[in-house]
Each structure stands twice: as C-alpha cells, then as structure tokens.
Amino acid sequence: MSELSVNHLLGIKYLNKKDISLIFETADHFKEVINRSIKKVPTLRDITIANIFFENSTRTKLSFELAEKRLSADVVNFSAGQSSVKKGETLIDTVNNILSMKVDMVVMRHPNPGAGIFLSQHVKASIVNAGDGAHEHPTQALLDSFSIREKLGDVGGKNVVIVGDILHSRVALSNIFALKLQGANVKVCGPKTLIPKHIESLGVEVETNLRKALEWCDVANMLRVQNERMDISYFPSTREYTQQFGVNKEMLNSLDKQIVIMHPGPINRGVEITSDVADSDQSIILHQVENGVAVRMAVLYLLASKIK
C-alpha cells in the first residue's frame, strides 16, 4: 500500500509529485463513494478529528466536516470566537487541551502564516492546514488541480493563469507550487501593486494584460480581492479594477478557444467575474466544491493511515 511521504499536510511545498498522484487516485475512489445513494464508509470510525478555525470560513469548514462524517470519523468543532483564546490562552495550550480529550487529527485555519508548522512541532496529533494567513491553503490547491485533471485529462503541459489579488492569496501560492510540481505552465495576472516582488523566482511569469493572459491560457483561476487583508489602497477603485481585470462573457466569447474558468470562492460577482461567466458552461466552480469533499476525504484517509 502506497503512503504519503509526510505525516501532516502543512503546505504543498512539503509534498512531492508521487504524493499528489496518490491523493488524486484516492480521491477518485471517494468521488465515486459520495455519488452513491449510501455516501458513508466506515474507514475512520475510531479516529477523532478536531476542526479548529481561528478565522471565518464557510466552504472549507463545511467541506472538511462533511469529508470527516462521510468517513465516519468523530468530529469536534471549535470556533475561536467563543473560546478561551479570547481570554488570552495560547495556541499550544488550546490545542493541548483539545488533544488531552484524545483527538487524533487537527484541521486548523489560522490568521498567522506558519501556525500549522509551529503546531506540528509541539503536539503529537496529525495537522492539516486549512489556510494560514496569506501563506498556504494546500487542500484548495489540490482540489483545483484535481478539477483541472478531471476536466482536461492531465495538468502537465497545461497553461494556467491565476488572476487577481496574488499578494494576499494563500490559494495563489499553494496553486503555484502544485501546478509547477505537476508540470503545468503558470502565469499570474493582476495590478502590479497586487503581484509580490520576485514571484518569478517560483517559476511563474507575470502578465499585466488580462486579454493576453486569457488568449494564452487553457485555464483561468479567478481570485477575489481580499479587502480584509488590506491596510492600504492597492488600486484606485473597484470599478477600475473590474474594467482592467474582471472577466465577462463578451470577453470569453471573443477568444478563439474555450477556456476553463475556476474560482476558489467566495465570488464577488460583478467584480472579478460577472454572473454570466460564473454560471456558464465554461465554469467548473461548483465541480471544485464537489471535488473538495473527495480530495479532503483522501487527505484525511491517507494521513490517518500513518497515525501510530
């Protein structure tokens, strides 16, 4: 039986190509499971998983919880807003208190980059990073690549452009790592103020003209502008951003090929993409959400099999 080369999923940076292939092959099986009339398997029946979210989340939290329940795991949900963290408790104390209740795995989202790595060095449970600040969001990148593979047959050799707020996006960084690892060609596109310096060192190209980027790509992954992470103004107005970097149906129809449109959500309709693009045949946004459950089931299953 193949197994992952890691004991935690902290970031795509720590995975190799074989790990990604194994996760996808396992997710293929679980995708078939969640489309049956009986959607549950007893695989993780004796495993307890704590979902610890220090930041707001809808899709990711629901997706993880559903994945855990489909695998028959016992699930504990923890929200920082109603916890002792508000009273000054440290992250390690919070998690150790939860682990003392015999929890095997922790799925954590945290506003500080590296929180998952720090935790993995101090506690015995298996850690899954559900997003750490503007650093990484590994399961989102895995489900994005899985969705491209499902739609186009293979990720290797495909041209993928990531459009929008690259600077504040954990999805962008994880996607760049995952796509490059699988042999895709990657460009980023957005206002220069929202493109990190030296991003070319990751093996990607920068394109500031959206039209050229769309003509080049097979897949466009549209990111929202993360206003909640901005302490200064990075562009004059939302209207101007939309004129320069928003995708509408007219623009898609004028291309000489059909490209695939993706979005990690939540969508700001009318800003980065219009409603007729989000709901079009070229969009695989809802497939991404469905695939998210299968991919997270695969990750949890593979990590659980390494728990001693």
Coordinates of C-alpha atoms in Angstrom, one line a residue:
M1 CA 0.0 0.0 0.0
S2 CA 1.4 3.4 -1.0
E3 CA 1.6 6.1 1.6
L4 CA 2.3 9.8 1.8
S5 CA 5.9 11.0 2.4
V6 CA 4.6 13.4 5.1
N7 CA 2.8 13.0 8.5
H8 CA 1.0 16.3 8.2
L9 CA -0.5 18.4 5.4
L10 CA 1.1 21.8 6.2
G11 CA 1.6 23.0 2.6
I12 CA 2.1 21.9 -1.0
K13 CA 5.7 22.9 -0.6
Y14 CA 6.3 19.8 1.5
L15 CA 4.7 17.3 -0.9
N16 CA 6.3 15.5 -3.9
K17 CA 4.7 14.5 -7.2
K18 CA 4.0 11.0 -6.0
D19 CA 2.1 12.3 -3.0
I20 CA -0.2 14.4 -5.3
S21 CA -0.8 11.4 -7.6
L22 CA -1.7 9.2 -4.6
I23 CA -4.1 11.8 -3.2
F24 CA -5.8 12.1 -6.6
E25 CA -6.1 8.3 -7.1
T26 CA -7.6 8.0 -3.6
A27 CA -9.9 11.0 -4.3
D28 CA -11.1 9.2 -7.5
H29 CA -12.4 6.4 -5.3
F30 CA -14.0 8.7 -2.8
K31 CA -15.7 10.8 -5.6
E32 CA -17.4 7.6 -6.6
V33 CA -18.4 6.9 -3.0
I34 CA -20.0 10.4 -2.4
N35 CA -22.1 9.9 -5.6
R36 CA -23.6 6.7 -4.4
S37 CA -27.0 6.5 -2.6
I38 CA -25.2 5.5 0.6
K39 CA -22.4 8.1 0.9
K40 CA -20.7 6.9 4.0
V41 CA -17.8 4.5 4.5
P42 CA -16.6 3.2 7.9
T43 CA -12.9 4.0 7.2
L44 CA -12.1 6.4 10.0
R45 CA -14.6 5.0 12.6
D46 CA -12.1 5.1 15.5
I47 CA -10.5 8.4 14.6
T48 CA -11.4 11.7 16.3
I49 CA -10.8 14.9 14.3
A50 CA -11.0 18.5 15.7
N51 CA -11.8 21.3 13.4
I52 CA -10.1 24.4 14.9
F53 CA -10.9 27.6 13.0
F54 CA -9.4 30.9 14.2
E55 CA -10.8 32.7 11.0
N56 CA -14.2 32.8 9.4
S57 CA -14.9 30.0 6.9
T58 CA -17.9 28.6 5.1
R59 CA -16.9 26.3 2.3
T60 CA -13.7 25.0 3.7
K61 CA -15.2 24.2 7.2
L62 CA -18.3 22.6 5.7
S63 CA -16.2 20.6 3.2
F64 CA -13.9 19.3 5.9
E65 CA -16.7 18.4 8.2
L66 CA -18.6 16.6 5.5
A67 CA -15.5 14.7 4.4
E68 CA -14.9 13.6 8.1
K69 CA -18.5 12.5 8.5
R70 CA -18.5 10.7 5.2
L71 CA -15.5 8.7 6.5
S72 CA -17.4 8.0 9.8
A73 CA -14.9 9.9 12.0
D74 CA -15.9 11.5 15.3
V75 CA -15.9 15.3 14.7
V76 CA -15.3 18.1 17.3
N77 CA -15.8 21.7 16.1
F78 CA -14.0 24.6 17.8
S79 CA -14.6 28.2 16.9
A80 CA -12.0 30.7 18.3
G81 CA -14.7 33.4 18.6
Q82 CA -16.4 31.6 21.5
S83 CA -13.3 30.1 23.1
S84 CA -10.7 30.7 25.8
V85 CA -8.4 32.2 23.2
K86 CA -10.4 35.4 23.8
K87 CA -9.3 35.2 27.4
G88 CA -5.6 35.1 26.5
E89 CA -4.9 31.3 26.1
T90 CA -2.0 30.4 23.8
L91 CA -2.4 28.3 20.7
I92 CA -0.4 25.4 22.1
D93 CA -2.4 25.4 25.3
T94 CA -5.7 25.5 23.4
V95 CA -4.7 22.6 21.2
N96 CA -3.1 20.5 24.0
N97 CA -6.4 20.9 26.0
I98 CA -8.3 19.5 23.0
L99 CA -5.7 16.7 22.4
S100 CA -6.0 15.7 26.1
M101 CA -9.5 14.6 25.2
K102 CA -7.9 12.0 22.9
V103 CA -8.1 13.7 19.5
D104 CA -6.1 12.1 16.7
M105 CA -6.1 14.8 14.0
V106 CA -6.4 18.6 13.9
V107 CA -7.7 20.6 10.9
M108 CA -6.7 24.2 11.6
R109 CA -7.2 27.6 9.9
H110 CA -5.3 30.5 11.5
P111 CA -4.6 34.1 10.5
N112 CA -0.8 33.8 11.1
P113 CA 1.4 32.2 8.4
G114 CA 3.2 29.2 9.7
A115 CA 0.8 28.4 12.5
G116 CA 0.3 24.8 11.4
I117 CA 4.1 24.2 11.1
F118 CA 4.6 25.7 14.6
L119 CA 1.8 23.4 16.0
S120 CA 3.2 20.3 14.3
Q121 CA 6.5 20.7 16.1
H122 CA 4.8 21.0 19.5
V123 CA 1.9 18.5 19.5
K124 CA 1.6 14.8 18.7
A125 CA -1.6 14.9 16.5
S126 CA -1.6 14.9 12.7
I127 CA -2.1 18.5 11.5
V128 CA -4.0 19.6 8.4
N129 CA -3.5 23.2 7.3
A130 CA -6.9 24.6 6.3
G131 CA -5.3 28.0 5.5
D132 CA -2.7 30.0 7.4
G133 CA -2.8 33.7 6.8
A134 CA -1.6 34.7 3.3
H135 CA 0.8 31.7 3.3
E136 CA -0.7 28.4 2.0
H137 CA -4.1 26.6 1.6
P138 CA -3.0 23.1 0.4
T139 CA -6.4 21.4 0.1
Q140 CA -7.7 24.2 -2.1
A141 CA -4.8 23.8 -4.5
L142 CA -5.2 20.0 -4.5
L143 CA -8.9 20.2 -5.3
D144 CA -8.2 22.9 -8.0
S145 CA -5.6 20.6 -9.7
F146 CA -7.9 17.6 -9.3
S147 CA -10.7 19.6 -11.1
I148 CA -8.3 20.6 -13.9
R149 CA -7.3 16.9 -14.3
E150 CA -10.9 15.8 -14.3
K151 CA -11.9 18.4 -17.0
L152 CA -8.8 18.4 -19.2
G153 CA -7.3 14.9 -18.6
D154 CA -4.0 16.0 -17.2
V155 CA -2.4 19.0 -15.5
G156 CA 1.1 18.6 -17.0
G157 CA 1.7 20.9 -20.0
K158 CA -1.4 23.0 -19.5
N159 CA -1.3 26.8 -19.4
V160 CA -2.9 28.1 -16.2
V161 CA -3.2 31.8 -15.4
I162 CA -4.1 32.9 -11.8
V163 CA -5.8 36.3 -12.0
G164 CA -6.4 38.8 -9.2
D165 CA -5.0 39.6 -5.7
I166 CA -1.9 37.4 -5.8
L167 CA -0.2 39.3 -3.0
H168 CA -2.7 38.4 -0.2
S169 CA -3.7 35.0 -1.5
R170 CA -2.8 31.7 0.1
V171 CA -4.7 30.0 -2.7
A172 CA -2.3 31.5 -5.3
L173 CA 0.9 30.3 -3.6
S174 CA -0.4 26.8 -3.0
N175 CA -1.6 26.6 -6.6
I176 CA 1.7 27.8 -8.0
F177 CA 3.5 25.0 -6.0
A178 CA 1.0 22.3 -7.0
L179 CA 0.8 23.3 -10.7
K180 CA 4.6 23.6 -11.1
L181 CA 5.1 20.2 -9.4
Q182 CA 2.8 18.6 -11.9
G183 CA 4.5 20.2 -14.9
A184 CA 1.9 23.0 -15.8
N185 CA 3.0 26.4 -17.2
V186 CA 1.8 29.2 -14.8
K187 CA 1.3 32.9 -15.2
V188 CA -0.1 35.4 -12.7
C189 CA -2.1 38.4 -13.8
G190 CA -3.3 41.4 -11.8
P191 CA -2.4 45.0 -10.9
K192 CA 1.3 45.4 -10.3
T193 CA 0.6 46.5 -6.7
L194 CA -1.0 43.1 -6.1
I195 CA 1.8 41.0 -7.5
P196 CA 4.5 40.1 -5.0
K197 CA 8.1 41.1 -5.7
H198 CA 10.3 38.3 -7.0
I199 CA 7.4 36.0 -7.7
E200 CA 9.3 34.9 -10.9
S201 CA 11.7 33.0 -8.6
L202 CA 8.8 30.5 -8.2
G203 CA 9.0 29.7 -11.9
V204 CA 6.0 31.8 -13.0
E205 CA 5.6 34.6 -15.5
V206 CA 3.9 37.9 -14.7
E207 CA 1.3 39.3 -17.3
T208 CA -0.4 42.6 -16.5
N209 CA -2.6 42.5 -19.6
L210 CA -5.7 40.3 -18.9
R211 CA -6.6 39.9 -22.6
K212 CA -3.1 38.5 -23.4
A213 CA -3.3 36.2 -20.4
L214 CA -6.7 34.7 -21.5
E215 CA -5.5 34.2 -25.1
W216 CA -2.5 32.2 -23.7
C217 CA -4.2 30.1 -21.1
D218 CA -6.2 26.8 -21.0
V219 CA -7.5 27.6 -17.5
A220 CA -8.1 30.9 -15.7
N221 CA -8.3 30.7 -11.9
M222 CA -10.0 33.9 -10.8
L223 CA -9.2 35.2 -7.3
R224 CA -11.2 37.8 -5.3
V225 CA -9.7 40.9 -4.0
Q226 CA -9.0 40.3 -0.3
N227 CA -10.1 43.6 1.2
E228 CA -10.0 42.2 4.7
R229 CA -6.2 41.8 4.5
M230 CA -5.5 45.3 3.0
D231 CA -4.3 48.1 5.3
I232 CA -3.7 50.5 2.4
S233 CA -5.4 51.1 -1.0
Y234 CA -3.8 49.0 -3.7
F235 CA -5.8 50.3 -6.7
P236 CA -8.0 53.4 -7.3
S237 CA -11.4 51.9 -7.2
T238 CA -13.3 48.6 -7.5
R239 CA -14.8 49.9 -10.8
E240 CA -11.4 50.5 -12.3
Y241 CA -10.2 47.1 -11.1
T242 CA -13.2 45.4 -12.8
Q243 CA -12.5 47.3 -16.0
Q244 CA -8.9 46.1 -16.1
F245 CA -9.1 42.6 -14.5
G246 CA -12.7 41.5 -14.5
V247 CA -13.8 38.7 -16.9
N248 CA -17.2 39.0 -18.6
K249 CA -19.0 36.7 -21.1
E250 CA -18.3 39.1 -24.0
M251 CA -14.6 38.8 -23.4
L252 CA -14.8 34.9 -23.2
N253 CA -16.8 34.7 -26.4
S254 CA -14.3 36.9 -28.3
L255 CA -11.4 34.4 -27.6
D256 CA -10.6 31.9 -30.4
K257 CA -10.9 28.9 -28.0
Q258 CA -12.9 27.8 -25.0
I259 CA -11.0 28.2 -21.7
V260 CA -11.9 26.8 -18.3
I261 CA -13.0 29.3 -15.6
M262 CA -12.3 28.5 -11.9
H263 CA -12.8 30.3 -8.7
P264 CA -11.9 29.2 -5.1
G265 CA -14.8 31.3 -3.7
P266 CA -16.3 33.3 -2.2
I267 CA -17.1 35.0 -5.6
N268 CA -17.6 38.8 -5.7
R269 CA -20.0 38.7 -8.7
G270 CA -19.6 41.7 -11.0
V271 CA -16.0 42.3 -9.7
E272 CA -13.6 39.6 -10.8
I273 CA -16.2 37.7 -12.9
T274 CA -19.7 38.5 -14.0
S275 CA -22.7 36.2 -13.1
D276 CA -23.0 35.0 -16.7
V277 CA -19.4 33.8 -16.6
A278 CA -19.7 32.2 -13.1
D279 CA -22.8 30.3 -14.3
S280 CA -21.6 29.4 -17.8
D281 CA -20.7 26.0 -19.3
Q282 CA -17.0 27.1 -19.2
S283 CA -17.1 27.5 -15.4
I284 CA -16.2 24.5 -13.2
I285 CA -16.7 26.4 -9.9
L286 CA -19.4 24.0 -8.5
H287 CA -17.3 21.0 -9.6
Q288 CA -14.5 22.4 -7.5
V289 CA -16.8 22.5 -4.4
E290 CA -17.9 18.9 -5.0
N291 CA -14.3 17.7 -5.6
G292 CA -13.2 19.5 -2.4
V293 CA -15.1 16.9 -0.3
A294 CA -13.5 13.9 -2.2
V295 CA -10.0 15.4 -2.1
R296 CA -10.3 16.2 1.7
M297 CA -11.6 12.7 2.3
A298 CA -8.5 11.4 0.5
V299 CA -6.1 13.6 2.5
L300 CA -7.7 12.7 5.9
Y301 CA -7.7 9.0 5.0
L302 CA -4.1 8.9 3.9
L303 CA -2.9 10.9 6.9
A304 CA -5.0 8.8 9.3
S305 CA -3.3 5.6 7.9
K306 CA 0.0 7.0 9.2
I307 CA -1.2 7.5 12.8
K308 CA 0.6 5.1 15.0

